[in-house]
mmCIF file of C-alpha atoms in Angstrom:
data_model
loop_
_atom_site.group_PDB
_atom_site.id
_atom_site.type_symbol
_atom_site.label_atom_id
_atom_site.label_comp_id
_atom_site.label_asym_id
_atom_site.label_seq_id
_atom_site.Cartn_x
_atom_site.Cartn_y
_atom_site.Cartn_z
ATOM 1 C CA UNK A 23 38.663 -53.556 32.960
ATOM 2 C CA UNK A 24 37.734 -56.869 34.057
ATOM 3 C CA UNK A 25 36.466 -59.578 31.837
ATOM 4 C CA UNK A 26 34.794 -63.200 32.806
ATOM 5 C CA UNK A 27 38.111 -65.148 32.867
ATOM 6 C CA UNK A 28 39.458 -62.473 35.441
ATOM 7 C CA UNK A 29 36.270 -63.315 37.551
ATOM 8 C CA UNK A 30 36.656 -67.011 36.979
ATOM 9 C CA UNK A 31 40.113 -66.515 38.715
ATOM 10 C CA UNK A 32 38.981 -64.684 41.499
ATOM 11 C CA UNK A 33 36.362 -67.052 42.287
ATOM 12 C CA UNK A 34 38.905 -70.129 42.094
ATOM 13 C CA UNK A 35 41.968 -69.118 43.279
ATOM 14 C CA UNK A 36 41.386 -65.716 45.893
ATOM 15 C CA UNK A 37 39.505 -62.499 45.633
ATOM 16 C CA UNK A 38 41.043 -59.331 45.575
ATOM 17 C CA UNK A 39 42.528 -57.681 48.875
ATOM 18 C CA UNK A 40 39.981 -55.462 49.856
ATOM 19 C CA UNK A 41 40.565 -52.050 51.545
ATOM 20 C CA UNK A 42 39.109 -52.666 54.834
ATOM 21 C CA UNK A 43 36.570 -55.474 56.756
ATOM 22 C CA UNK A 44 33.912 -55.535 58.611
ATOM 23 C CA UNK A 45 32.480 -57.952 60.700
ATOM 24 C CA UNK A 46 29.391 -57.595 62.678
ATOM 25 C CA UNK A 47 27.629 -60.723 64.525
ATOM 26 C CA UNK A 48 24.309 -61.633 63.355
ATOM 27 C CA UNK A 49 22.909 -59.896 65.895
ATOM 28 C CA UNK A 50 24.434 -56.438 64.850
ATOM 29 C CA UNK A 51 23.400 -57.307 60.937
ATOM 30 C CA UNK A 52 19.370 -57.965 62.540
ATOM 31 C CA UNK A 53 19.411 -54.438 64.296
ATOM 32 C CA UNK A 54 21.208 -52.327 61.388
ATOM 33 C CA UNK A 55 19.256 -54.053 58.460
ATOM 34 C CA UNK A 56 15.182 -54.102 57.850
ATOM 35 C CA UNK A 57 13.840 -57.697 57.347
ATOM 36 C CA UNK A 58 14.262 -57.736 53.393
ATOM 37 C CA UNK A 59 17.475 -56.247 53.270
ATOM 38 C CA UNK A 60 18.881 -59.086 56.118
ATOM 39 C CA UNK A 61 17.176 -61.683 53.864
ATOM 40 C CA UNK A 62 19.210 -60.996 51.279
ATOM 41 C CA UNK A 63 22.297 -59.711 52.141
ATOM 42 C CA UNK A 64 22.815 -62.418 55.151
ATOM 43 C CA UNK A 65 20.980 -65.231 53.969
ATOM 44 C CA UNK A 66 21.618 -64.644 50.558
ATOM 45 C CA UNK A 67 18.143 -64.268 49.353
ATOM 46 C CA UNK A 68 16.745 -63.235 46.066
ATOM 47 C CA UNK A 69 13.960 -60.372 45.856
ATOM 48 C CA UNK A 70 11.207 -61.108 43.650
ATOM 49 C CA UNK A 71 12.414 -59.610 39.693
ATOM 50 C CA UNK A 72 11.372 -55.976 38.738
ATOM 51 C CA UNK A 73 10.293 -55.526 42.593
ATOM 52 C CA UNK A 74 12.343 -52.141 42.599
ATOM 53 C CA UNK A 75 12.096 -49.093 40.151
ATOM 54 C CA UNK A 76 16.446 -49.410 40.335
ATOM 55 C CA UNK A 77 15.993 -52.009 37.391
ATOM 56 C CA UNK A 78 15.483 -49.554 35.064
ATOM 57 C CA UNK A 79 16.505 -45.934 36.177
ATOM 58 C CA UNK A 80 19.720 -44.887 34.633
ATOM 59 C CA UNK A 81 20.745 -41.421 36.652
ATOM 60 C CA UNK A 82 23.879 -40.329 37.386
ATOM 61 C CA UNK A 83 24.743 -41.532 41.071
ATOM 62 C CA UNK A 84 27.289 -44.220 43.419
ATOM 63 C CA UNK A 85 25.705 -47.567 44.541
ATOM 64 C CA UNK A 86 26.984 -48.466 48.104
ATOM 65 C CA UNK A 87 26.462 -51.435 49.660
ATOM 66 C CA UNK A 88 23.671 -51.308 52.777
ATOM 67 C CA UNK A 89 25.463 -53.261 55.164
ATOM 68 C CA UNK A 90 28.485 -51.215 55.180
ATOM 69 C CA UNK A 91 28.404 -48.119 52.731
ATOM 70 C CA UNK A 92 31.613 -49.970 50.557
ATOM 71 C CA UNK A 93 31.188 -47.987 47.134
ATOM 72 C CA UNK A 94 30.490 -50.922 45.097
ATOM 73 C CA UNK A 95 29.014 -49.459 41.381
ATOM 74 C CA UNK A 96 28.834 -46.241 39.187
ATOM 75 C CA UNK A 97 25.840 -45.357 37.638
ATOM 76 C CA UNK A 98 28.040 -45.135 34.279
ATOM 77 C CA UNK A 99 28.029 -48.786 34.358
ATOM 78 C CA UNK A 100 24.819 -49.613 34.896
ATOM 79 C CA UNK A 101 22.073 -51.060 32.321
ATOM 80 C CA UNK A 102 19.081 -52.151 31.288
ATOM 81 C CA UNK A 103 19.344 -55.810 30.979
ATOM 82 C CA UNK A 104 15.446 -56.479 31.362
ATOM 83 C CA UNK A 105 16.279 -59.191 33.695
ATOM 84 C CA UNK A 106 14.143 -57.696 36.743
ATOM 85 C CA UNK A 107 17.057 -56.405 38.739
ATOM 86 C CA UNK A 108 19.560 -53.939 38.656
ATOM 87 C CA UNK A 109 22.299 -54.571 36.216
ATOM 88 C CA UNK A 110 26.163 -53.525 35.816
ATOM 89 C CA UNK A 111 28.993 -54.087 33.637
ATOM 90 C CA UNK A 112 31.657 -53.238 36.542
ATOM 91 C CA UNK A 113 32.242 -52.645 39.509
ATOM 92 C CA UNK A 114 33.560 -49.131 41.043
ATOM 93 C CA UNK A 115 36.589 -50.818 41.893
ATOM 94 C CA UNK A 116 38.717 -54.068 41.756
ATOM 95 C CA UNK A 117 38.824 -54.756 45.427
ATOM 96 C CA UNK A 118 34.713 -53.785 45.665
ATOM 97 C CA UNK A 119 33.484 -57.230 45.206
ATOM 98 C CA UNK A 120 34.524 -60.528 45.695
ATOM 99 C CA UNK A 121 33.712 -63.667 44.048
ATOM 100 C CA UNK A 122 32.115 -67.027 45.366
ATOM 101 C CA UNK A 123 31.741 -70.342 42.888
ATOM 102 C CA UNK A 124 27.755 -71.018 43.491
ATOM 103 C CA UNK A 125 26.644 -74.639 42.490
ATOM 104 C CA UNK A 126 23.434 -74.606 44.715
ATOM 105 C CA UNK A 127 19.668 -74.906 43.067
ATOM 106 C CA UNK A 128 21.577 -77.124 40.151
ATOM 107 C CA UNK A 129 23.448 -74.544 38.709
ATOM 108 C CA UNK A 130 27.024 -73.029 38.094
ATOM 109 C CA UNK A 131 26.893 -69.662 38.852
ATOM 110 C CA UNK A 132 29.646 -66.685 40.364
ATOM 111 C CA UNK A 133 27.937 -65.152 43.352
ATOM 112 C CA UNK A 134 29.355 -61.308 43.907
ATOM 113 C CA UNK A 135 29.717 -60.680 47.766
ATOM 114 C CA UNK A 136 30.589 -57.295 49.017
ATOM 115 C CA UNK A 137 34.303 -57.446 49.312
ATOM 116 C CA UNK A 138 34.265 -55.812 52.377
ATOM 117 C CA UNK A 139 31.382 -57.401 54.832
ATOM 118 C CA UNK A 140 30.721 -60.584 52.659
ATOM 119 C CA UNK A 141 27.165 -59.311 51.645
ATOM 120 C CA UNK A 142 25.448 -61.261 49.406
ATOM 121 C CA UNK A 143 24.620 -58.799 45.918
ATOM 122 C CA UNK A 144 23.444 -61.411 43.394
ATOM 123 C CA UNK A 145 25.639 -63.405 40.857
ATOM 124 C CA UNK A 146 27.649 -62.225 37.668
ATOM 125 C CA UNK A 147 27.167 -63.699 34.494
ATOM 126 C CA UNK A 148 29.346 -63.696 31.376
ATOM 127 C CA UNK A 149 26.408 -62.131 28.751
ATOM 128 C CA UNK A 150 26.531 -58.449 29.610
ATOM 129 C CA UNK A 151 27.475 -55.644 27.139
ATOM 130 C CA UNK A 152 30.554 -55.085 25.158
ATOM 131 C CA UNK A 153 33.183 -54.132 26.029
ATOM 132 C CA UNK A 154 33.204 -56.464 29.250
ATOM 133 C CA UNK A 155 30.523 -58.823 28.033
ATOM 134 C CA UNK A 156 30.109 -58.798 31.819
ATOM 135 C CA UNK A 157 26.322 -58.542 34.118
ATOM 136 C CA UNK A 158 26.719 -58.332 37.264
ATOM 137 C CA UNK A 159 22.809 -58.385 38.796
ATOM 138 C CA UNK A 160 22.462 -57.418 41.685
ATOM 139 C CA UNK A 161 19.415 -56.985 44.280
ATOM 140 C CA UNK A 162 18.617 -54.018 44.696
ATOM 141 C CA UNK A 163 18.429 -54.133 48.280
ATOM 142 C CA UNK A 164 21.889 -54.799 48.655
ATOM 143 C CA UNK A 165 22.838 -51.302 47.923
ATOM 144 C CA UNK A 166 21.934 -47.845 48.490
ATOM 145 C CA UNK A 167 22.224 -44.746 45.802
ATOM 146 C CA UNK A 168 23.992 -41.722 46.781
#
């Protein structure tokens, strides 16, 4: 189970190794990705809060990223943090995300980046739920449910 200082590392010192890569030119990302979605996950954008009904539906399921289908949350982990955007305590994996330090707009913030095509998700923060105390919010069109 991860916890903040374990993200803290990652985000300093190396992510973890993650099972495979993909890399795509920009090109490739424009023709496989709608306008929104490319917004986001390329130019890591921010959709407007409670702009998807993901925020708050809690059904069993897999989230997988949309660039490149890496399994990046359970459903089991997922919450209501009345934020506006989808909301996790972990991630499927370890290796599923990586970690980015984020000091643009004025702020300190972790951005989470799929670990294995560098898509932007959103940022983590360290006032989620016990037992992790961990929120990872994410855009919800970063991912797809299966």
């Amino acid at each position: 189970m991860l916890k903040w200082n374990d993200i803290v590392n990652f985000a300093n010192y190396g992510n973890p190794t993650p099972v495979r890569k993909v890399v795509k030119t920009d090109q490739q990302w424009r023709e496989l990705l709608n306008e929104e979605q490319y917004y986001v996950t390329r130019k890591k954008g921010t959709e407007r809060p409670n702009s998807s009904s993901s925020c708050t539906l809690l059904e069993p399921g897999k989230y997988v990223c949309v660039c490149c289908d890496n399994l990046l949350f359970d459903a089991d982990e997922k919450f209501d943090s009345g934020t506006g955007w989808p909301s996790f305590t972990q991630p499927a994996t370890e290796e599923a995300i990586g970690y980015v330090m984020d000091n643009s707009h004025g702020m300190e913030r972790v951005e989470v980046v799929c670990n294995v095509c560098d898509a932007h998700l959103g940022h983590i923060f360290p006032d989620g739920p016990l037992p992790t105390g961990l929120r990872y919010c994410v855009n919800a069109l970063a991912m797809k449910k299966l």
